[in-house]
Amino acid sequence: ILGGYEARPHLRPYMASLQLDGQHVCGGFLIAEQWVLSAAHCTEGTNGKLFQVLLGAHSLTEPEPHKRLYRVRAQIAHPGSNIHNNRDDLLLLQLEEKAELNAHVKVLPFQREDRDVEADTLCEAAGWGTVTHSGRRPDKLQQVERPVISRELCNHRTRHDQTITEKMMCTDSRKKDTCKGDSGGPLVCNGVAEGVVTAGSRVCGNYKKPAIYTRIAPYAAWIDGVMASAAG
Ligand SMILES: NCc1cccc(Nc2n[nH]c3ncnc(Nc4cccc(O)c4)c23)c1
């Protein structure tokens, strides 16, 4: 997160850190007791290795009550996701067991009504992604508030030039923005997860390249289907 600030500890008890060999790779969030939603691009370069999912954390390194690392039973990328574009950039992770829910570990509801969030709506992104252009990684969860911008503006040829589909949304990226390692985290508007951070052009903090999110509502049926079929 560029231009943000340290989150109030455990005020975002749905936040997940997707890790490989103890290293934060991407964000994610708890959508059900045994399921985390993240971004398919997070699996690039992982050589098919399964993530471990850290829940209940504020600091990535310090011991904290309710902080727990979960093994992953299955990682299911959306069938339409691919390395060449940002379409269908969603990843479902089934935890080895149901997460122990408590004050520090909670499920975040996601939007099921497929309707655009109005431009200028203030939403929040959070994550352990880089906090400087030189790539400094924070130990503690960061957050930033960003206004939604219209798909029309985001699709302008000087911005993302007609690549933003109706299954994506954008926020202003002037100075304050999501960045490397924030992918997979939720964009929360009025307490509901409306989007999942996708890297897009990978640029951070430049107003010419607004932040892009995969809208969740268009994928509600896919998400429900995967969770139902893997249940038990
Ligand atoms: N703001 C959109 C967004 C959301 C999520 C991730 C991203 N960026 C990135 N995702 N993956 C990456 N691998 C390498 N570099 C990256 N961006 C980067 C790194 C240093 C300085 C800088 O200005 C930008 C990214 C960008």
PDB file of C-alpha atoms and ligand atoms in Angstrom:
ATOM      1  CA  ILE A   1       0.000   0.000   0.000  1.00  0.00           C
ATOM      2  CA  LEU A   2       1.533   3.353  -1.066  1.00  0.00           C
ATOM      3  CA  GLY A   3       0.562   6.517   0.781  1.00  0.00           C
ATOM      4  CA  GLY A   4      -1.493   4.682   3.399  1.00  0.00           C
ATOM      5  CA  TYR A   5      -1.071   4.134   7.121  1.00  0.00           C
ATOM      6  CA  GLU A   6      -0.939   1.335   9.671  1.00  0.00           C
ATOM      7  CA  ALA A   7      -4.371  -0.252  10.138  1.00  0.00           C
ATOM      8  CA  ARG A   8      -5.934  -0.390  13.614  1.00  0.00           C
ATOM      9  CA  PRO A   9      -4.880  -3.879  14.766  1.00  0.00           C
ATOM     10  CA  HIS A  10      -7.476  -6.575  14.108  1.00  0.00           C
ATOM     11  CA  LEU A  11     -10.125  -4.152  12.769  1.00  0.00           C
ATOM     12  CA  ARG A  12      -9.928  -6.131   9.531  1.00  0.00           C
ATOM     13  CA  PRO A  13     -10.171  -9.666  10.977  1.00  0.00           C
ATOM     14  CA  TYR A  14     -10.933 -11.091   7.502  1.00  0.00           C
ATOM     15  CA  MET A  15      -7.501 -10.204   6.098  1.00  0.00           C
ATOM     16  CA  ALA A  16      -5.262 -13.079   5.028  1.00  0.00           C
ATOM     17  CA  SER A  17      -1.582 -13.167   4.108  1.00  0.00           C
ATOM     18  CA  LEU A  18      -0.798 -15.807   1.458  1.00  0.00           C
ATOM     19  CA  GLN A  19       2.703 -17.070   2.191  1.00  0.00           C
ATOM     20  CA  LEU A  20       5.374 -19.274   0.683  1.00  0.00           C
ATOM     21  CA  ASP A  21       8.281 -20.402   2.917  1.00  0.00           C
ATOM     22  CA  GLY A  22       7.216 -17.882   5.560  1.00  0.00           C
ATOM     23  CA  GLN A  23       7.224 -14.999   3.098  1.00  0.00           C
ATOM     24  CA  HIS A  24       4.176 -12.792   2.376  1.00  0.00           C
ATOM     25  CA  VAL A  25       3.287 -13.054  -1.318  1.00  0.00           C
ATOM     26  CA  CYS A  26      -0.289 -11.794  -1.670  1.00  0.00           C
ATOM     27  CA  GLY A  27      -3.354 -10.667   0.208  1.00  0.00           C
ATOM     28  CA  GLY A  28      -6.651 -12.500   0.479  1.00  0.00           C
ATOM     29  CA  PHE A  29      -9.694 -12.536   2.697  1.00  0.00           C
ATOM     30  CA  LEU A  30     -11.929 -15.009   4.493  1.00  0.00           C
ATOM     31  CA  ILE A  31     -15.271 -15.458   2.686  1.00  0.00           C
ATOM     32  CA  ALA A  32     -16.332 -18.596   4.621  1.00  0.00           C
ATOM     33  CA  GLU A  33     -14.940 -20.642   7.550  1.00  0.00           C
ATOM     34  CA  GLN A  34     -12.827 -22.805   5.246  1.00  0.00           C
ATOM     35  CA  TRP A  35     -12.411 -20.505   2.225  1.00  0.00           C
ATOM     36  CA  VAL A  36     -10.181 -17.552   1.306  1.00  0.00           C
ATOM     37  CA  LEU A  37     -10.619 -15.462  -1.855  1.00  0.00           C
ATOM     38  CA  SER A  38      -7.550 -14.007  -3.581  1.00  0.00           C
ATOM     39  CA  ALA A  39      -6.173 -13.358  -7.095  1.00  0.00           C
ATOM     40  CA  ALA A  40      -5.187 -16.052  -9.605  1.00  0.00           C
ATOM     41  CA  HIS A  41      -2.070 -14.064 -10.666  1.00  0.00           C
ATOM     42  CA  CYS A  42      -0.682 -14.715  -7.164  1.00  0.00           C
ATOM     43  CA  THR A  43       0.134 -18.270  -8.249  1.00  0.00           C
ATOM     44  CA  GLU A  44       2.466 -17.053 -11.019  1.00  0.00           C
ATOM     45  CA  GLY A  45       5.976 -18.332 -10.458  1.00  0.00           C
ATOM     46  CA  THR A  46       4.991 -20.464  -7.470  1.00  0.00           C
ATOM     47  CA  ASN A  47       5.607 -23.631  -9.473  1.00  0.00           C
ATOM     48  CA  GLY A  48       2.352 -25.195  -8.333  1.00  0.00           C
ATOM     49  CA  LYS A  49       3.381 -24.955  -4.661  1.00  0.00           C
ATOM     50  CA  LEU A  50       0.476 -24.461  -2.256  1.00  0.00           C
ATOM     51  CA  PHE A  51       0.329 -21.302  -0.158  1.00  0.00           C
ATOM     52  CA  GLN A  52       0.043 -21.225   3.575  1.00  0.00           C
ATOM     53  CA  VAL A  53      -2.586 -18.761   4.827  1.00  0.00           C
ATOM     54  CA  LEU A  54      -1.932 -16.523   7.830  1.00  0.00           C
ATOM     55  CA  LEU A  55      -5.110 -15.402   9.622  1.00  0.00           C
ATOM     56  CA  GLY A  56      -5.655 -13.219  12.700  1.00  0.00           C
ATOM     57  CA  ALA A  57      -2.457 -11.240  12.103  1.00  0.00           C
ATOM     58  CA  HIS A  58      -1.535  -7.580  12.329  1.00  0.00           C
ATOM     59  CA  SER A  59       2.265  -7.993  12.386  1.00  0.00           C
ATOM     60  CA  LEU A  60       3.745 -10.576  10.013  1.00  0.00           C
ATOM     61  CA  THR A  61       6.578 -11.431  12.412  1.00  0.00           C
ATOM     62  CA  GLU A  62       5.561 -10.758  16.023  1.00  0.00           C
ATOM     63  CA  PRO A  63       3.705 -13.369  18.072  1.00  0.00           C
ATOM     64  CA  GLU A  64       0.063 -12.319  18.494  1.00  0.00           C
ATOM     65  CA  PRO A  65      -2.904 -14.048  20.136  1.00  0.00           C
ATOM     66  CA  HIS A  66      -5.227 -15.716  17.535  1.00  0.00           C
ATOM     67  CA  LYS A  67      -2.565 -15.449  14.788  1.00  0.00           C
ATOM     68  CA  ARG A  68      -2.464 -18.808  13.024  1.00  0.00           C
ATOM     69  CA  LEU A  69      -0.965 -20.222   9.843  1.00  0.00           C
ATOM     70  CA  TYR A  70      -3.287 -22.616   7.972  1.00  0.00           C
ATOM     71  CA  ARG A  71      -2.346 -25.203   5.381  1.00  0.00           C
ATOM     72  CA  VAL A  72      -4.275 -25.166   2.124  1.00  0.00           C
ATOM     73  CA  ARG A  73      -6.130 -28.279   0.894  1.00  0.00           C
ATOM     74  CA  ALA A  74      -6.891 -26.898  -2.593  1.00  0.00           C
ATOM     75  CA  GLN A  75      -6.281 -23.803  -4.733  1.00  0.00           C
ATOM     76  CA  ILE A  76      -8.828 -23.230  -7.474  1.00  0.00           C
ATOM     77  CA  ALA A  77      -8.103 -20.471 -10.028  1.00  0.00           C
ATOM     78  CA  HIS A  78     -11.041 -19.197 -12.076  1.00  0.00           C
ATOM     79  CA  PRO A  79     -11.021 -21.158 -15.380  1.00  0.00           C
ATOM     80  CA  GLY A  80     -10.932 -17.900 -17.348  1.00  0.00           C
ATOM     81  CA  SER A  81      -7.823 -16.535 -15.590  1.00  0.00           C
ATOM     82  CA  ASN A  82      -4.575 -16.404 -17.540  1.00  0.00           C
ATOM     83  CA  ILE A  83      -1.166 -14.739 -17.469  1.00  0.00           C
ATOM     84  CA  HIS A  84      -1.808 -12.502 -20.489  1.00  0.00           C
ATOM     85  CA  ASN A  85      -4.581 -10.284 -19.062  1.00  0.00           C
ATOM     86  CA  ASN A  86      -6.425  -9.426 -15.886  1.00  0.00           C
ATOM     87  CA  ARG A  87      -9.695 -11.126 -16.765  1.00  0.00           C
ATOM     88  CA  ASP A  88     -11.282 -13.501 -14.200  1.00  0.00           C
ATOM     89  CA  ASP A  89      -8.305 -12.937 -11.877  1.00  0.00           C
ATOM     90  CA  LEU A  90      -9.721 -14.861  -8.901  1.00  0.00           C
ATOM     91  CA  LEU A  91      -8.324 -17.682  -6.763  1.00  0.00           C
ATOM     92  CA  LEU A  92     -10.230 -19.701  -4.163  1.00  0.00           C
ATOM     93  CA  LEU A  93      -8.220 -21.394  -1.425  1.00  0.00           C
ATOM     94  CA  GLN A  94      -9.767 -24.177   0.635  1.00  0.00           C
ATOM     95  CA  LEU A  95      -8.085 -24.375   4.050  1.00  0.00           C
ATOM     96  CA  GLU A  96      -7.092 -27.788   5.412  1.00  0.00           C
ATOM     97  CA  GLU A  97      -9.639 -27.239   8.182  1.00  0.00           C
ATOM     98  CA  LYS A  98     -12.258 -24.663   9.178  1.00  0.00           C
ATOM     99  CA  ALA A  99     -10.674 -21.486  10.537  1.00  0.00           C
ATOM    100  CA  GLU A 100     -11.245 -20.889  14.211  1.00  0.00           C
ATOM    101  CA  LEU A 101     -13.425 -17.729  14.158  1.00  0.00           C
ATOM    102  CA  ASN A 102     -12.973 -15.160  16.952  1.00  0.00           C
ATOM    103  CA  ALA A 103     -12.549 -11.409  17.494  1.00  0.00           C
ATOM    104  CA  HIS A 104      -9.435 -11.474  15.278  1.00  0.00           C
ATOM    105  CA  VAL A 105     -10.633 -13.931  12.625  1.00  0.00           C
ATOM    106  CA  LYS A 106     -13.943 -13.202  10.909  1.00  0.00           C
ATOM    107  CA  VAL A 107     -15.637 -13.736   7.556  1.00  0.00           C
ATOM    108  CA  LEU A 108     -16.210 -10.677   5.317  1.00  0.00           C
ATOM    109  CA  PRO A 109     -19.439 -10.687   3.286  1.00  0.00           C
ATOM    110  CA  PHE A 110     -19.015 -10.000  -0.418  1.00  0.00           C
ATOM    111  CA  GLN A 111     -21.386  -8.121  -2.741  1.00  0.00           C
ATOM    112  CA  ARG A 112     -23.851 -10.383  -4.529  1.00  0.00           C
ATOM    113  CA  GLU A 113     -25.841  -7.710  -6.339  1.00  0.00           C
ATOM    114  CA  ASP A 114     -24.263  -7.140  -9.738  1.00  0.00           C
ATOM    115  CA  ARG A 115     -24.439  -3.347  -9.863  1.00  0.00           C
ATOM    116  CA  ASP A 116     -21.522  -0.880 -10.245  1.00  0.00           C
ATOM    117  CA  VAL A 117     -20.345   0.961  -7.131  1.00  0.00           C
ATOM    118  CA  GLU A 118     -21.002   4.642  -7.822  1.00  0.00           C
ATOM    119  CA  ALA A 119     -18.042   6.811  -8.825  1.00  0.00           C
ATOM    120  CA  ASP A 120     -16.576   8.865  -5.932  1.00  0.00           C
ATOM    121  CA  THR A 121     -17.685   6.230  -3.381  1.00  0.00           C
ATOM    122  CA  LEU A 122     -14.862   6.014  -0.820  1.00  0.00           C
ATOM    123  CA  CYS A 123     -13.629   2.457  -0.382  1.00  0.00           C
ATOM    124  CA  GLU A 124     -10.730   0.949   1.557  1.00  0.00           C
ATOM    125  CA  ALA A 125      -7.906  -1.333   0.499  1.00  0.00           C
ATOM    126  CA  ALA A 126      -5.600  -3.030   2.997  1.00  0.00           C
ATOM    127  CA  GLY A 127      -2.538  -5.228   2.715  1.00  0.00           C
ATOM    128  CA  TRP A 128       1.071  -6.034   3.522  1.00  0.00           C
ATOM    129  CA  GLY A 129       2.196  -4.982   0.047  1.00  0.00           C
ATOM    130  CA  THR A 130       5.100  -2.625  -0.635  1.00  0.00           C
ATOM    131  CA  VAL A 131       4.904   0.838   0.953  1.00  0.00           C
ATOM    132  CA  THR A 132       7.554   2.593  -1.212  1.00  0.00           C
ATOM    133  CA  HIS A 133       8.516   2.594  -4.900  1.00  0.00           C
ATOM    134  CA  SER A 134      11.816   1.034  -3.839  1.00  0.00           C
ATOM    135  CA  GLY A 135       9.751  -1.921  -2.649  1.00  0.00           C
ATOM    136  CA  ARG A 136       9.980  -1.670   1.138  1.00  0.00           C
ATOM    137  CA  ARG A 137       7.750  -4.306   2.737  1.00  0.00           C
ATOM    138  CA  PRO A 138       5.827  -3.435   5.932  1.00  0.00           C
ATOM    139  CA  ASP A 139       5.626  -5.720   8.940  1.00  0.00           C
ATOM    140  CA  LYS A 140       2.199  -4.419   9.994  1.00  0.00           C
ATOM    141  CA  LEU A 141      -1.030  -4.309   7.991  1.00  0.00           C
ATOM    142  CA  GLN A 142      -1.460  -1.045   6.069  1.00  0.00           C
ATOM    143  CA  GLN A 143      -4.629   0.503   4.687  1.00  0.00           C
ATOM    144  CA  VAL A 144      -5.658   3.339   2.383  1.00  0.00           C
ATOM    145  CA  GLU A 145      -8.951   4.982   1.454  1.00  0.00           C
ATOM    146  CA  ARG A 146      -9.571   5.461  -2.263  1.00  0.00           C
ATOM    147  CA  PRO A 147     -12.448   6.892  -4.333  1.00  0.00           C
ATOM    148  CA  VAL A 148     -14.018   4.731  -7.036  1.00  0.00           C
ATOM    149  CA  ILE A 149     -13.656   6.187 -10.547  1.00  0.00           C
ATOM    150  CA  SER A 150     -16.079   5.489 -13.393  1.00  0.00           C
ATOM    151  CA  ARG A 151     -15.341   2.712 -15.871  1.00  0.00           C
ATOM    152  CA  GLU A 152     -15.602   5.382 -18.598  1.00  0.00           C
ATOM    153  CA  LEU A 153     -12.727   7.405 -17.100  1.00  0.00           C
ATOM    154  CA  CYS A 154     -10.725   4.267 -16.294  1.00  0.00           C
ATOM    155  CA  ASN A 155     -11.120   3.133 -19.909  1.00  0.00           C
ATOM    156  CA  HIS A 156      -9.915   6.422 -21.357  1.00  0.00           C
ATOM    157  CA  ARG A 157      -7.097   5.914 -23.867  1.00  0.00           C
ATOM    158  CA  THR A 158      -4.734   7.844 -21.519  1.00  0.00           C
ATOM    159  CA  ARG A 159      -5.633   5.427 -18.675  1.00  0.00           C
ATOM    160  CA  HIS A 160      -6.368   1.721 -19.264  1.00  0.00           C
ATOM    161  CA  ASP A 161      -7.571   2.257 -22.846  1.00  0.00           C
ATOM    162  CA  GLN A 162     -10.701   0.078 -23.134  1.00  0.00           C
ATOM    163  CA  THR A 163      -9.321  -2.909 -21.194  1.00  0.00           C
ATOM    164  CA  ILE A 164     -11.641  -2.491 -18.171  1.00  0.00           C
ATOM    165  CA  THR A 165     -14.585  -4.897 -18.572  1.00  0.00           C
ATOM    166  CA  GLU A 166     -17.921  -4.759 -16.770  1.00  0.00           C
ATOM    167  CA  LYS A 167     -16.455  -7.371 -14.386  1.00  0.00           C
ATOM    168  CA  MET A 168     -13.779  -4.904 -13.217  1.00  0.00           C
ATOM    169  CA  MET A 169     -13.770  -1.628 -11.300  1.00  0.00           C
ATOM    170  CA  CYS A 170     -11.191   1.102 -10.675  1.00  0.00           C
ATOM    171  CA  THR A 171     -10.079   3.499  -7.955  1.00  0.00           C
ATOM    172  CA  ASP A 172      -8.043   6.663  -8.235  1.00  0.00           C
ATOM    173  CA  SER A 173      -4.325   5.925  -7.879  1.00  0.00           C
ATOM    174  CA  ARG A 174      -2.850   9.398  -7.410  1.00  0.00           C
ATOM    175  CA  LYS A 175      -0.125   8.928  -4.755  1.00  0.00           C
ATOM    176  CA  LYS A 176      -2.234   6.619  -2.561  1.00  0.00           C
ATOM    177  CA  ASP A 177      -2.554   3.202  -4.142  1.00  0.00           C
ATOM    178  CA  THR A 178      -2.311  -0.577  -3.950  1.00  0.00           C
ATOM    179  CA  CYS A 179       1.034  -2.077  -4.950  1.00  0.00           C
ATOM    180  CA  LYS A 180       3.151  -5.245  -5.159  1.00  0.00           C
ATOM    181  CA  GLY A 181       1.914  -7.776  -2.592  1.00  0.00           C
ATOM    182  CA  ASP A 182      -1.523  -6.195  -2.182  1.00  0.00           C
ATOM    183  CA  SER A 183      -2.974  -8.323  -5.010  1.00  0.00           C
ATOM    184  CA  GLY A 184      -5.750 -10.598  -3.818  1.00  0.00           C
ATOM    185  CA  GLY A 185      -6.861  -8.316  -1.003  1.00  0.00           C
ATOM    186  CA  PRO A 186     -10.417  -6.936  -0.825  1.00  0.00           C
ATOM    187  CA  LEU A 187     -11.679  -3.500  -1.826  1.00  0.00           C
ATOM    188  CA  VAL A 188     -14.207  -2.804   0.952  1.00  0.00           C
ATOM    189  CA  CYS A 189     -16.980  -0.266   0.337  1.00  0.00           C
ATOM    190  CA  ASN A 190     -19.501   0.380   3.101  1.00  0.00           C
ATOM    191  CA  GLY A 191     -18.366  -2.776   4.950  1.00  0.00           C
ATOM    192  CA  VAL A 192     -18.845  -5.109   1.983  1.00  0.00           C
ATOM    193  CA  ALA A 193     -16.146  -6.628  -0.264  1.00  0.00           C
ATOM    194  CA  GLU A 194     -16.870  -5.261  -3.740  1.00  0.00           C
ATOM    195  CA  GLY A 195     -13.579  -6.117  -5.447  1.00  0.00           C
ATOM    196  CA  VAL A 196     -10.333  -8.088  -5.354  1.00  0.00           C
ATOM    197  CA  VAL A 197      -7.039  -6.253  -6.012  1.00  0.00           C
ATOM    198  CA  THR A 198      -5.482  -7.225  -9.368  1.00  0.00           C
ATOM    199  CA  ALA A 199      -2.024  -6.031 -10.407  1.00  0.00           C
ATOM    200  CA  GLY A 200      -3.135  -4.847 -13.871  1.00  0.00           C
ATOM    201  CA  SER A 201      -0.323  -2.777 -15.352  1.00  0.00           C
ATOM    202  CA  ARG A 202       1.607  -3.290 -12.049  1.00  0.00           C
ATOM    203  CA  VAL A 203       2.190   0.484 -11.867  1.00  0.00           C
ATOM    204  CA  CYS A 204       1.671   1.977  -8.389  1.00  0.00           C
ATOM    205  CA  GLY A 205       0.849   5.515  -7.338  1.00  0.00           C
ATOM    206  CA  ASN A 206       0.523   6.985 -10.833  1.00  0.00           C
ATOM    207  CA  TYR A 207      -2.827   8.645 -11.544  1.00  0.00           C
ATOM    208  CA  LYS A 208      -2.528   7.683 -15.225  1.00  0.00           C
ATOM    209  CA  LYS A 209      -2.877   4.017 -14.242  1.00  0.00           C
ATOM    210  CA  PRO A 210      -5.826   3.715 -11.826  1.00  0.00           C
ATOM    211  CA  ALA A 211      -5.928   0.658  -9.570  1.00  0.00           C
ATOM    212  CA  ILE A 212      -7.973  -2.206 -11.008  1.00  0.00           C
ATOM    213  CA  TYR A 213     -10.106  -4.687  -9.068  1.00  0.00           C
ATOM    214  CA  THR A 214     -12.003  -7.778 -10.126  1.00  0.00           C
ATOM    215  CA  ARG A 215     -15.648  -7.110  -9.159  1.00  0.00           C
ATOM    216  CA  ILE A 216     -16.920  -9.987  -7.008  1.00  0.00           C
ATOM    217  CA  ALA A 217     -20.695  -9.902  -7.663  1.00  0.00           C
ATOM    218  CA  PRO A 218     -20.410 -11.253 -11.253  1.00  0.00           C
ATOM    219  CA  TYR A 219     -18.602 -14.312  -9.840  1.00  0.00           C
ATOM    220  CA  ALA A 220     -20.932 -15.101  -6.912  1.00  0.00           C
ATOM    221  CA  ALA A 221     -22.356 -18.195  -8.660  1.00  0.00           C
ATOM    222  CA  TRP A 222     -18.861 -19.525  -9.487  1.00  0.00           C
ATOM    223  CA  ILE A 223     -17.707 -18.951  -5.894  1.00  0.00           C
ATOM    224  CA  ASP A 224     -20.802 -20.666  -4.446  1.00  0.00           C
ATOM    225  CA  GLY A 225     -20.440 -23.553  -6.901  1.00  0.00           C
ATOM    226  CA  VAL A 226     -16.806 -24.247  -6.000  1.00  0.00           C
ATOM    227  CA  MET A 227     -17.504 -24.066  -2.260  1.00  0.00           C
ATOM    228  CA  ALA A 228     -20.544 -26.353  -2.581  1.00  0.00           C
ATOM    229  CA  SER A 229     -18.769 -28.954  -4.730  1.00  0.00           C
ATOM    230  CA  ALA A 230     -15.736 -29.181  -2.450  1.00  0.00           C
ATOM    231  CA  ALA A 231     -17.814 -29.195   0.762  1.00  0.00           C
ATOM    232  CA  GLY A 232     -17.337 -31.998   3.294  1.00  0.00           C
TER     233      GLY A 232
HETATM  234  N1  LIG B   1      -1.701  -0.205  -8.248  1.00  0.00           N
HETATM  235  C1  LIG B   1      -2.032  -1.434  -8.902  1.00  0.00           C
HETATM  236  C2  LIG B   1      -1.270  -2.605  -8.383  1.00  0.00           C
HETATM  237  C3  LIG B   1      -1.915  -3.527  -7.553  1.00  0.00           C
HETATM  238  C4  LIG B   1      -1.217  -4.670  -7.128  1.00  0.00           C
HETATM  239  C5  LIG B   1       0.136  -4.867  -7.497  1.00  0.00           C
HETATM  240  C6  LIG B   1       0.768  -3.904  -8.301  1.00  0.00           C
HETATM  241  N2  LIG B   1       2.097  -4.010  -8.698  1.00  0.00           N
HETATM  242  C7  LIG B   1       2.787  -5.173  -8.876  1.00  0.00           C
HETATM  243  N3  LIG B   1       2.276  -6.410  -8.871  1.00  0.00           N
HETATM  244  N4  LIG B   1       3.330  -7.289  -9.107  1.00  0.00           N
HETATM  245  C8  LIG B   1       4.495  -6.584  -9.216  1.00  0.00           C
HETATM  246  N5  LIG B   1       5.764  -7.000  -9.433  1.00  0.00           N
HETATM  247  C9  LIG B   1       6.735  -6.040  -9.527  1.00  0.00           C
HETATM  248  N6  LIG B   1       6.502  -4.710  -9.395  1.00  0.00           N
HETATM  249  C10 LIG B   1       5.235  -4.285  -9.164  1.00  0.00           C
HETATM  250  N7  LIG B   1       4.974  -2.941  -9.011  1.00  0.00           N
HETATM  251  C11 LIG B   1       5.881  -1.979  -8.608  1.00  0.00           C
HETATM  252  C12 LIG B   1       7.051  -2.296  -7.899  1.00  0.00           C
HETATM  253  C13 LIG B   1       7.921  -1.262  -7.515  1.00  0.00           C
HETATM  254  C14 LIG B   1       7.652   0.064  -7.799  1.00  0.00           C
HETATM  255  C15 LIG B   1       6.494   0.372  -8.498  1.00  0.00           C
HETATM  256  O1  LIG B   1       6.213   1.656  -8.750  1.00  0.00           O
HETATM  257  C16 LIG B   1       5.618  -0.640  -8.891  1.00  0.00           C
HETATM  258  C17 LIG B   1       4.198  -5.226  -9.086  1.00  0.00           C
HETATM  259  C18 LIG B   1       0.071  -2.770  -8.737  1.00  0.00           C
END
